Structure formats: C-alpha cells, structure tokens
Amino acid sequence: SQTIHQWPATLVQPVGSPLSLECTVEGTSNPNLYWYRQAAGRGLQLLFYSVGIGQISSEVPQNLSASRPQDRQFILSSKKLLLSDSGFYLCAWSVQTGGLTQYFGPGTRLLVL
Amino acid sequence: GIQVEQSPPDLILQEGANSTLRCNFSDSVNNLQWFHQNPWGQLINLFYIPSGTKQNGRLSATTVATERYSLLYISSSQTTDSGVYFCAVGFAGNTPLVFGKGTRLSVIA
C-alpha cells in the first residue's frame, strides 16, 4: 500500500532563517506531487505541483521554492523565512492516470517568529 | 479559473442529528473529491465522486455534474465527525485540484 511521509511534524524558526520541508511517498512510482499551505485553519492554497523529476509548476509567486530531486521526494524550501510563511504545510500525491484521487500527508506546522 | 463554493461555512449540530453540506462549482469537471480534515489537521479522503451517488457507512455523497453541484450527507452525527469538510474539483490529466474554503462542522454531545 502507498504511504506518504512529511517531516518535521512541527517547526519553529526565526524570521530570516532558511527552511527545508521534506515529503516522501512509498509504494508507488511516478506520482504527481503537490505542496499546499493552510493558514488560519481554513482553506488550502496550492503552492507547487510536480509531474516528474525536476518538473515544478508554481501556482503562487512567493518566498518559497520546491524541488523534486527523486521520483518520490518533494522538497519545499526558503532561503529567508517571513512571518507570513507561518502555517500548516501539506504534501499530497496522486497517480498520473485514472481518477487523480489525491492523498495527503500528515502535514508540518511551521511557526515563524 | 474554476470557482468552488461550499455552504454553509460553519455548522453546529447536536449529536445524532443529520446534515447536508453543499459544494457548487463553476465549470464542468471530471474529478470531484470530498475530504474531512480532523482536529489534528489530517486530511482524509471521503469520496471520489465526479458523478452519481456513493455511500460509506453514515456518510453518503451525490454529485449532479450537469447542474454543477455535489452534496455530502452525514447521518446520525457523532462528535468524531467534527472538523472541516472540503470539496475539491478538477479535470482529467495532470491539473491539480481546486479546493473550496470548507465547511467547519462542530458536533456537540
């Protein structure tokens, strides 16, 4: 069966520090991968999605970037965090053919102080 | 782009009551999913339902694609049903889902 992992689970970082959040998927090959952010406990904002290694589509211009160095690994990064980057970050995956059902990871809570 | 509207935004129920959550979308889609986000933040797939009706225990969903809406029914609600319910729609291929803003459900004992 497929599983999706995210780490860390929680993170407190000072303004101006770098960020690296990791997401990995097991049990499937060549998945679509997604990064979402949820602020204030409501509404999911799509940040990035990827249909293959090295292929990243950005939905919202911002202080963040994403990379996909391996087929089942998706990384969200920032060089300098802003207060507004605080939120709940969710990674998701879907198969590339068929119904495109998305499955979400457990998320990372980021607080920027 | 496609717009997704969910109603009501907030709902408070007494345990044992029934409820209907609605999702309207602005364009024809061939992918529609309902999710439940529990109080710990985990998003759980409830239904993949681009059309028709499905049931899973006390939950059921109906999508009328020609009229661009979907309904999620919760019967005999329990406190564990509390959380936020999201509707998300999309198209075939690799385009991402578009999420509504959710309905926050609180079930009180």
PDB file of C-alpha atoms in Angstrom:
ATOM      1  CA  SER A   1       0.000   0.000   0.000  1.00  0.00           C
ATOM      2  CA  GLN A   2       1.052   3.592  -0.509  1.00  0.00           C
ATOM      3  CA  THR A   3       2.125   5.881   2.296  1.00  0.00           C
ATOM      4  CA  ILE A   4       3.212   9.486   2.406  1.00  0.00           C
ATOM      5  CA  HIS A   5       5.564  10.948   4.984  1.00  0.00           C
ATOM      6  CA  GLN A   6       6.343  14.503   5.951  1.00  0.00           C
ATOM      7  CA  TRP A   7       8.902  15.873   8.322  1.00  0.00           C
ATOM      8  CA  PRO A   8       9.356  17.571  10.553  1.00  0.00           C
ATOM      9  CA  ALA A   9       5.912  17.488  12.140  1.00  0.00           C
ATOM     10  CA  THR A  10       6.381  20.882  13.770  1.00  0.00           C
ATOM     11  CA  LEU A  11       8.952  23.600  13.328  1.00  0.00           C
ATOM     12  CA  VAL A  12       9.616  26.960  14.965  1.00  0.00           C
ATOM     13  CA  GLN A  13      12.003  29.169  13.033  1.00  0.00           C
ATOM     14  CA  PRO A  14      13.184  32.775  13.360  1.00  0.00           C
ATOM     15  CA  VAL A  15      12.476  35.314  10.633  1.00  0.00           C
ATOM     16  CA  GLY A  16      15.229  35.291   8.040  1.00  0.00           C
ATOM     17  CA  SER A  17      16.270  31.684   8.607  1.00  0.00           C
ATOM     18  CA  PRO A  18      16.215  29.047   5.838  1.00  0.00           C
ATOM     19  CA  LEU A  19      13.616  26.322   5.518  1.00  0.00           C
ATOM     20  CA  SER A  20      13.558  22.797   4.188  1.00  0.00           C
ATOM     21  CA  LEU A  21      10.488  20.572   4.445  1.00  0.00           C
ATOM     22  CA  GLU A  22      10.562  17.089   3.050  1.00  0.00           C
ATOM     23  CA  CYS A  23       7.882  14.823   1.670  1.00  0.00           C
ATOM     24  CA  THR A  24       8.348  11.250   0.505  1.00  0.00           C
ATOM     25  CA  VAL A  25       5.934   8.740  -0.948  1.00  0.00           C
ATOM     26  CA  GLU A  26       6.248   4.975  -0.724  1.00  0.00           C
ATOM     27  CA  GLY A  27       4.550   2.216  -2.649  1.00  0.00           C
ATOM     28  CA  THR A  28       4.002   3.972  -5.974  1.00  0.00           C
ATOM     29  CA  SER A  29       6.030   5.157  -8.939  1.00  0.00           C
ATOM     30  CA  ASN A  30       5.981   8.405 -10.902  1.00  0.00           C
ATOM     31  CA  PRO A  31       3.320  10.106  -8.778  1.00  0.00           C
ATOM     32  CA  ASN A  32       2.107  13.661  -9.151  1.00  0.00           C
ATOM     33  CA  LEU A  33       3.229  15.573  -6.067  1.00  0.00           C
ATOM     34  CA  TYR A  34       1.762  18.709  -4.528  1.00  0.00           C
ATOM     35  CA  TRP A  35       2.570  21.248  -1.815  1.00  0.00           C
ATOM     36  CA  TYR A  36      -0.287  23.140  -0.149  1.00  0.00           C
ATOM     37  CA  ARG A  37      -0.349  25.723   2.609  1.00  0.00           C
ATOM     38  CA  GLN A  38      -3.195  26.210   5.022  1.00  0.00           C
ATOM     39  CA  ALA A  39      -3.333  29.405   7.074  1.00  0.00           C
ATOM     40  CA  ALA A  40      -5.680  30.176   9.940  1.00  0.00           C
ATOM     41  CA  GLY A  41      -7.068  26.626   9.946  1.00  0.00           C
ATOM     42  CA  ARG A  42      -9.077  27.118   6.782  1.00  0.00           C
ATOM     43  CA  GLY A  43      -8.638  26.886   3.027  1.00  0.00           C
ATOM     44  CA  LEU A  44      -5.880  25.083   1.140  1.00  0.00           C
ATOM     45  CA  GLN A  45      -3.664  27.125  -1.123  1.00  0.00           C
ATOM     46  CA  LEU A  46      -1.782  25.174  -3.786  1.00  0.00           C
ATOM     47  CA  LEU A  47       1.850  26.272  -3.827  1.00  0.00           C
ATOM     48  CA  PHE A  48       3.620  23.878  -6.199  1.00  0.00           C
ATOM     49  CA  TYR A  49       2.978  20.692  -8.091  1.00  0.00           C
ATOM     50  CA  SER A  50       5.202  18.312  -9.979  1.00  0.00           C
ATOM     51  CA  VAL A  51       4.505  15.683 -12.619  1.00  0.00           C
ATOM     52  CA  GLY A  52       8.045  14.318 -12.736  1.00  0.00           C
ATOM     53  CA  ILE A  53      11.619  14.648 -11.543  1.00  0.00           C
ATOM     54  CA  GLY A  54      12.851  18.203 -11.967  1.00  0.00           C
ATOM     55  CA  GLN A  55       9.456  19.415 -13.222  1.00  0.00           C
ATOM     56  CA  ILE A  56       7.930  22.025 -10.929  1.00  0.00           C
ATOM     57  CA  SER A  57       4.935  24.257 -11.545  1.00  0.00           C
ATOM     58  CA  SER A  58       4.472  27.245  -9.273  1.00  0.00           C
ATOM     59  CA  GLU A  59       0.983  28.450  -8.574  1.00  0.00           C
ATOM     60  CA  VAL A  60       1.684  31.479  -6.399  1.00  0.00           C
ATOM     61  CA  PRO A  61       4.733  33.783  -6.556  1.00  0.00           C
ATOM     62  CA  GLN A  62       6.235  33.919  -3.109  1.00  0.00           C
ATOM     63  CA  ASN A  63       9.166  33.414  -0.859  1.00  0.00           C
ATOM     64  CA  LEU A  64       9.194  29.653  -1.340  1.00  0.00           C
ATOM     65  CA  SER A  65      10.598  27.199  -3.868  1.00  0.00           C
ATOM     66  CA  ALA A  66      10.190  23.495  -4.493  1.00  0.00           C
ATOM     67  CA  SER A  67      12.378  20.762  -5.883  1.00  0.00           C
ATOM     68  CA  ARG A  68      11.934  17.139  -6.846  1.00  0.00           C
ATOM     69  CA  PRO A  69      15.346  15.503  -6.799  1.00  0.00           C
ATOM     70  CA  GLN A  70      13.970  11.957  -6.868  1.00  0.00           C
ATOM     71  CA  ASP A  71      10.799  10.360  -8.190  1.00  0.00           C
ATOM     72  CA  ARG A  72       9.111  10.088  -4.804  1.00  0.00           C
ATOM     73  CA  GLN A  73      10.701  13.011  -2.979  1.00  0.00           C
ATOM     74  CA  PHE A  74       9.381  16.562  -2.904  1.00  0.00           C
ATOM     75  CA  ILE A  75      11.109  19.352  -1.002  1.00  0.00           C
ATOM     76  CA  LEU A  76       9.808  22.787  -0.056  1.00  0.00           C
ATOM     77  CA  SER A  77      12.442  25.414   0.671  1.00  0.00           C
ATOM     78  CA  SER A  78      13.025  29.006   1.508  1.00  0.00           C
ATOM     79  CA  LYS A  79      16.248  30.990   1.754  1.00  0.00           C
ATOM     80  CA  LYS A  80      14.812  33.533   4.207  1.00  0.00           C
ATOM     81  CA  LEU A  81      11.572  32.960   6.068  1.00  0.00           C
ATOM     82  CA  LEU A  82       8.996  35.704   6.555  1.00  0.00           C
ATOM     83  CA  LEU A  83       6.410  35.951   9.323  1.00  0.00           C
ATOM     84  CA  SER A  84       3.748  35.367   6.674  1.00  0.00           C
ATOM     85  CA  ASP A  85       5.234  31.952   5.883  1.00  0.00           C
ATOM     86  CA  SER A  86       3.750  30.567   9.101  1.00  0.00           C
ATOM     87  CA  GLY A  87       1.100  27.944   8.501  1.00  0.00           C
ATOM     88  CA  PHE A  88       0.318  24.301   8.040  1.00  0.00           C
ATOM     89  CA  TYR A  89       2.098  22.754   5.058  1.00  0.00           C
ATOM     90  CA  LEU A  90       0.600  19.702   3.443  1.00  0.00           C
ATOM     91  CA  CYS A  91       2.101  17.422   0.833  1.00  0.00           C
ATOM     92  CA  ALA A  92      -0.105  15.272  -1.365  1.00  0.00           C
ATOM     93  CA  TRP A  93       0.285  12.738  -4.141  1.00  0.00           C
ATOM     94  CA  SER A  94      -1.862  11.274  -6.897  1.00  0.00           C
ATOM     95  CA  VAL A  95      -1.387   8.770  -9.684  1.00  0.00           C
ATOM     96  CA  GLN A  96      -0.825  10.238 -13.136  1.00  0.00           C
ATOM     97  CA  THR A  97      -3.565   8.277 -14.833  1.00  0.00           C
ATOM     98  CA  GLY A  98      -7.074   7.407 -13.818  1.00  0.00           C
ATOM     99  CA  GLY A  99      -9.133   9.247 -11.257  1.00  0.00           C
ATOM    100  CA  LEU A 100      -6.438  11.530  -9.820  1.00  0.00           C
ATOM    101  CA  THR A 101      -7.562  10.923  -6.250  1.00  0.00           C
ATOM    102  CA  GLN A 102      -5.233  12.933  -4.020  1.00  0.00           C
ATOM    103  CA  TYR A 103      -3.834  11.575  -0.776  1.00  0.00           C
ATOM    104  CA  PHE A 104      -2.409  13.863   1.851  1.00  0.00           C
ATOM    105  CA  GLY A 105       0.455  13.544   4.274  1.00  0.00           C
ATOM    106  CA  PRO A 106       0.190  14.407   7.979  1.00  0.00           C
ATOM    107  CA  GLY A 107       1.483  17.954   7.462  1.00  0.00           C
ATOM    108  CA  THR A 108       4.108  20.217   9.015  1.00  0.00           C
ATOM    109  CA  ARG A 109       3.162  23.072  11.325  1.00  0.00           C
ATOM    110  CA  LEU A 110       5.536  25.982  10.798  1.00  0.00           C
ATOM    111  CA  LEU A 111       5.693  28.963  13.114  1.00  0.00           C
ATOM    112  CA  VAL A 112       7.952  31.824  12.120  1.00  0.00           C
ATOM    113  CA  LEU A 113       8.792  34.195  14.969  1.00  0.00           C
TER     114      LEU A 113
ATOM    115  CA  GLY B   1     -10.252  29.591 -13.269  1.00  0.00           C
ATOM    116  CA  ILE B   2     -12.831  27.322 -11.808  1.00  0.00           C
ATOM    117  CA  GLN B   3     -14.614  28.525  -8.669  1.00  0.00           C
ATOM    118  CA  VAL B   4     -15.699  26.225  -5.846  1.00  0.00           C
ATOM    119  CA  GLU B   5     -18.168  27.414  -3.224  1.00  0.00           C
ATOM    120  CA  GLN B   6     -19.120  25.446  -0.136  1.00  0.00           C
ATOM    121  CA  SER B   7     -22.032  26.052   2.164  1.00  0.00           C
ATOM    122  CA  PRO B   8     -22.658  26.555   4.957  1.00  0.00           C
ATOM    123  CA  PRO B   9     -19.274  27.870   6.125  1.00  0.00           C
ATOM    124  CA  ASP B  10     -19.978  26.779   9.696  1.00  0.00           C
ATOM    125  CA  LEU B  11     -22.385  24.261  11.170  1.00  0.00           C
ATOM    126  CA  ILE B  12     -23.111  23.229  14.735  1.00  0.00           C
ATOM    127  CA  LEU B  13     -25.034  20.022  15.324  1.00  0.00           C
ATOM    128  CA  GLN B  14     -26.306  18.106  18.289  1.00  0.00           C
ATOM    129  CA  GLU B  15     -25.028  14.563  18.372  1.00  0.00           C
ATOM    130  CA  GLY B  16     -27.389  12.290  16.454  1.00  0.00           C
ATOM    131  CA  ALA B  17     -28.601  14.965  14.038  1.00  0.00           C
ATOM    132  CA  ASN B  18     -28.341  14.765  10.262  1.00  0.00           C
ATOM    133  CA  SER B  19     -26.764  17.355   7.979  1.00  0.00           C
ATOM    134  CA  THR B  20     -26.223  18.212   4.330  1.00  0.00           C
ATOM    135  CA  LEU B  21     -23.163  20.034   3.049  1.00  0.00           C
ATOM    136  CA  ARG B  22     -23.168  21.570  -0.395  1.00  0.00           C
ATOM    137  CA  CYS B  23     -20.471  22.212  -2.994  1.00  0.00           C
ATOM    138  CA  ASN B  24     -21.138  24.317  -6.097  1.00  0.00           C
ATOM    139  CA  PHE B  25     -18.610  24.615  -8.900  1.00  0.00           C
ATOM    140  CA  SER B  26     -18.489  26.938 -11.844  1.00  0.00           C
ATOM    141  CA  ASP B  27     -17.373  24.671 -14.682  1.00  0.00           C
ATOM    142  CA  SER B  28     -17.726  21.128 -15.932  1.00  0.00           C
ATOM    143  CA  VAL B  29     -15.341  18.810 -14.129  1.00  0.00           C
ATOM    144  CA  ASN B  30     -14.466  15.167 -14.260  1.00  0.00           C
ATOM    145  CA  ASN B  31     -12.874  14.903 -10.834  1.00  0.00           C
ATOM    146  CA  LEU B  32     -14.597  15.733  -7.552  1.00  0.00           C
ATOM    147  CA  GLN B  33     -13.499  14.671  -4.110  1.00  0.00           C
ATOM    148  CA  TRP B  34     -14.713  15.208  -0.562  1.00  0.00           C
ATOM    149  CA  PHE B  35     -12.217  15.343   2.286  1.00  0.00           C
ATOM    150  CA  HIS B  36     -12.521  15.541   6.062  1.00  0.00           C
ATOM    151  CA  GLN B  37      -9.854  17.393   7.992  1.00  0.00           C
ATOM    152  CA  ASN B  38      -9.849  16.210  11.573  1.00  0.00           C
ATOM    153  CA  PRO B  39      -8.954  18.477  14.510  1.00  0.00           C
ATOM    154  CA  TRP B  40      -5.323  17.318  14.265  1.00  0.00           C
ATOM    155  CA  GLY B  41      -5.058  18.535  10.690  1.00  0.00           C
ATOM    156  CA  GLN B  42      -5.046  15.236   8.865  1.00  0.00           C
ATOM    157  CA  LEU B  43      -6.949  15.287   5.561  1.00  0.00           C
ATOM    158  CA  ILE B  44      -8.859  12.095   4.989  1.00  0.00           C
ATOM    159  CA  ASN B  45     -10.372  11.068   1.684  1.00  0.00           C
ATOM    160  CA  LEU B  46     -14.106  10.508   1.968  1.00  0.00           C
ATOM    161  CA  PHE B  47     -15.313  10.137  -1.592  1.00  0.00           C
ATOM    162  CA  TYR B  48     -14.108  10.326  -5.148  1.00  0.00           C
ATOM    163  CA  ILE B  49     -17.395  11.199  -6.842  1.00  0.00           C
ATOM    164  CA  PRO B  50     -17.351  13.077 -10.169  1.00  0.00           C
ATOM    165  CA  SER B  51     -20.932  11.923 -10.733  1.00  0.00           C
ATOM    166  CA  GLY B  52     -23.588   9.715  -9.176  1.00  0.00           C
ATOM    167  CA  THR B  53     -24.123   8.611  -5.595  1.00  0.00           C
ATOM    168  CA  LYS B  54     -21.919   6.734  -3.149  1.00  0.00           C
ATOM    169  CA  GLN B  55     -22.376   5.644   0.442  1.00  0.00           C
ATOM    170  CA  ASN B  56     -19.913   4.705   3.136  1.00  0.00           C
ATOM    171  CA  GLY B  57     -21.495   3.973   6.485  1.00  0.00           C
ATOM    172  CA  ARG B  58     -23.206   7.079   7.847  1.00  0.00           C
ATOM    173  CA  LEU B  59     -21.819   9.237   5.045  1.00  0.00           C
ATOM    174  CA  SER B  60     -23.090   9.489   1.523  1.00  0.00           C
ATOM    175  CA  ALA B  61     -22.468  11.840  -1.377  1.00  0.00           C
ATOM    176  CA  THR B  62     -24.242  12.784  -4.558  1.00  0.00           C
ATOM    177  CA  THR B  63     -22.861  14.744  -7.477  1.00  0.00           C
ATOM    178  CA  VAL B  64     -25.068  16.146 -10.219  1.00  0.00           C
ATOM    179  CA  ALA B  65     -22.420  17.052 -12.753  1.00  0.00           C
ATOM    180  CA  THR B  66     -24.844  18.594 -15.251  1.00  0.00           C
ATOM    181  CA  GLU B  67     -26.027  21.054 -12.595  1.00  0.00           C
ATOM    182  CA  ARG B  68     -22.532  21.569 -11.144  1.00  0.00           C
ATOM    183  CA  TYR B  69     -23.093  20.682  -7.528  1.00  0.00           C
ATOM    184  CA  SER B  70     -22.347  17.965  -5.038  1.00  0.00           C
ATOM    185  CA  LEU B  71     -23.890  17.159  -1.671  1.00  0.00           C
ATOM    186  CA  LEU B  72     -22.380  15.377   1.310  1.00  0.00           C
ATOM    187  CA  TYR B  73     -24.823  13.820   3.759  1.00  0.00           C
ATOM    188  CA  ILE B  74     -23.915  12.989   7.314  1.00  0.00           C
ATOM    189  CA  SER B  75     -26.463  10.977   9.250  1.00  0.00           C
ATOM    190  CA  SER B  76     -26.619  10.329  12.982  1.00  0.00           C
ATOM    191  CA  SER B  77     -23.668  12.655  13.532  1.00  0.00           C
ATOM    192  CA  GLN B  78     -21.064  11.845  16.170  1.00  0.00           C
ATOM    193  CA  THR B  79     -18.546  14.063  17.925  1.00  0.00           C
ATOM    194  CA  THR B  80     -15.815  12.391  15.880  1.00  0.00           C
ATOM    195  CA  ASP B  81     -17.393  13.885  12.743  1.00  0.00           C
ATOM    196  CA  SER B  82     -16.230  17.325  13.870  1.00  0.00           C
ATOM    197  CA  GLY B  83     -13.686  19.083  11.693  1.00  0.00           C
ATOM    198  CA  VAL B  84     -13.617  20.791   8.321  1.00  0.00           C
ATOM    199  CA  TYR B  85     -15.100  19.230   5.210  1.00  0.00           C
ATOM    200  CA  PHE B  86     -13.561  20.188   1.897  1.00  0.00           C
ATOM    201  CA  CYS B  87     -14.826  19.734  -1.613  1.00  0.00           C
ATOM    202  CA  ALA B  88     -12.222  19.746  -4.402  1.00  0.00           C
ATOM    203  CA  VAL B  89     -12.720  19.598  -8.154  1.00  0.00           C
ATOM    204  CA  GLY B  90     -10.520  19.147 -11.177  1.00  0.00           C
ATOM    205  CA  PHE B  91     -10.108  17.956 -14.729  1.00  0.00           C
ATOM    206  CA  ALA B  92      -8.507  14.974 -16.375  1.00  0.00           C
ATOM    207  CA  GLY B  93      -4.780  14.935 -16.893  1.00  0.00           C
ATOM    208  CA  ASN B  94      -2.240  16.379 -14.502  1.00  0.00           C
ATOM    209  CA  THR B  95      -4.016  19.565 -13.463  1.00  0.00           C
ATOM    210  CA  PRO B  96      -4.269  19.987  -9.671  1.00  0.00           C
ATOM    211  CA  LEU B  97      -7.490  20.009  -7.716  1.00  0.00           C
ATOM    212  CA  VAL B  98      -9.160  23.284  -6.804  1.00  0.00           C
ATOM    213  CA  PHE B  99     -10.412  23.346  -3.217  1.00  0.00           C
ATOM    214  CA  GLY B 100     -13.376  25.125  -1.711  1.00  0.00           C
ATOM    215  CA  LYS B 101     -12.971  27.015   1.556  1.00  0.00           C
ATOM    216  CA  GLY B 102     -14.585  24.238   3.530  1.00  0.00           C
ATOM    217  CA  THR B 103     -17.447  23.754   5.963  1.00  0.00           C
ATOM    218  CA  ARG B 104     -16.465  23.705   9.620  1.00  0.00           C
ATOM    219  CA  LEU B 105     -18.647  21.184  11.468  1.00  0.00           C
ATOM    220  CA  SER B 106     -18.895  21.020  15.236  1.00  0.00           C
ATOM    221  CA  VAL B 107     -20.873  18.152  16.737  1.00  0.00           C
ATOM    222  CA  ILE B 108     -21.693  18.622  20.395  1.00  0.00           C
ATOM    223  CA  ALA B 109     -22.725  15.902  22.819  1.00  0.00           C
TER     224      ALA B 109
END
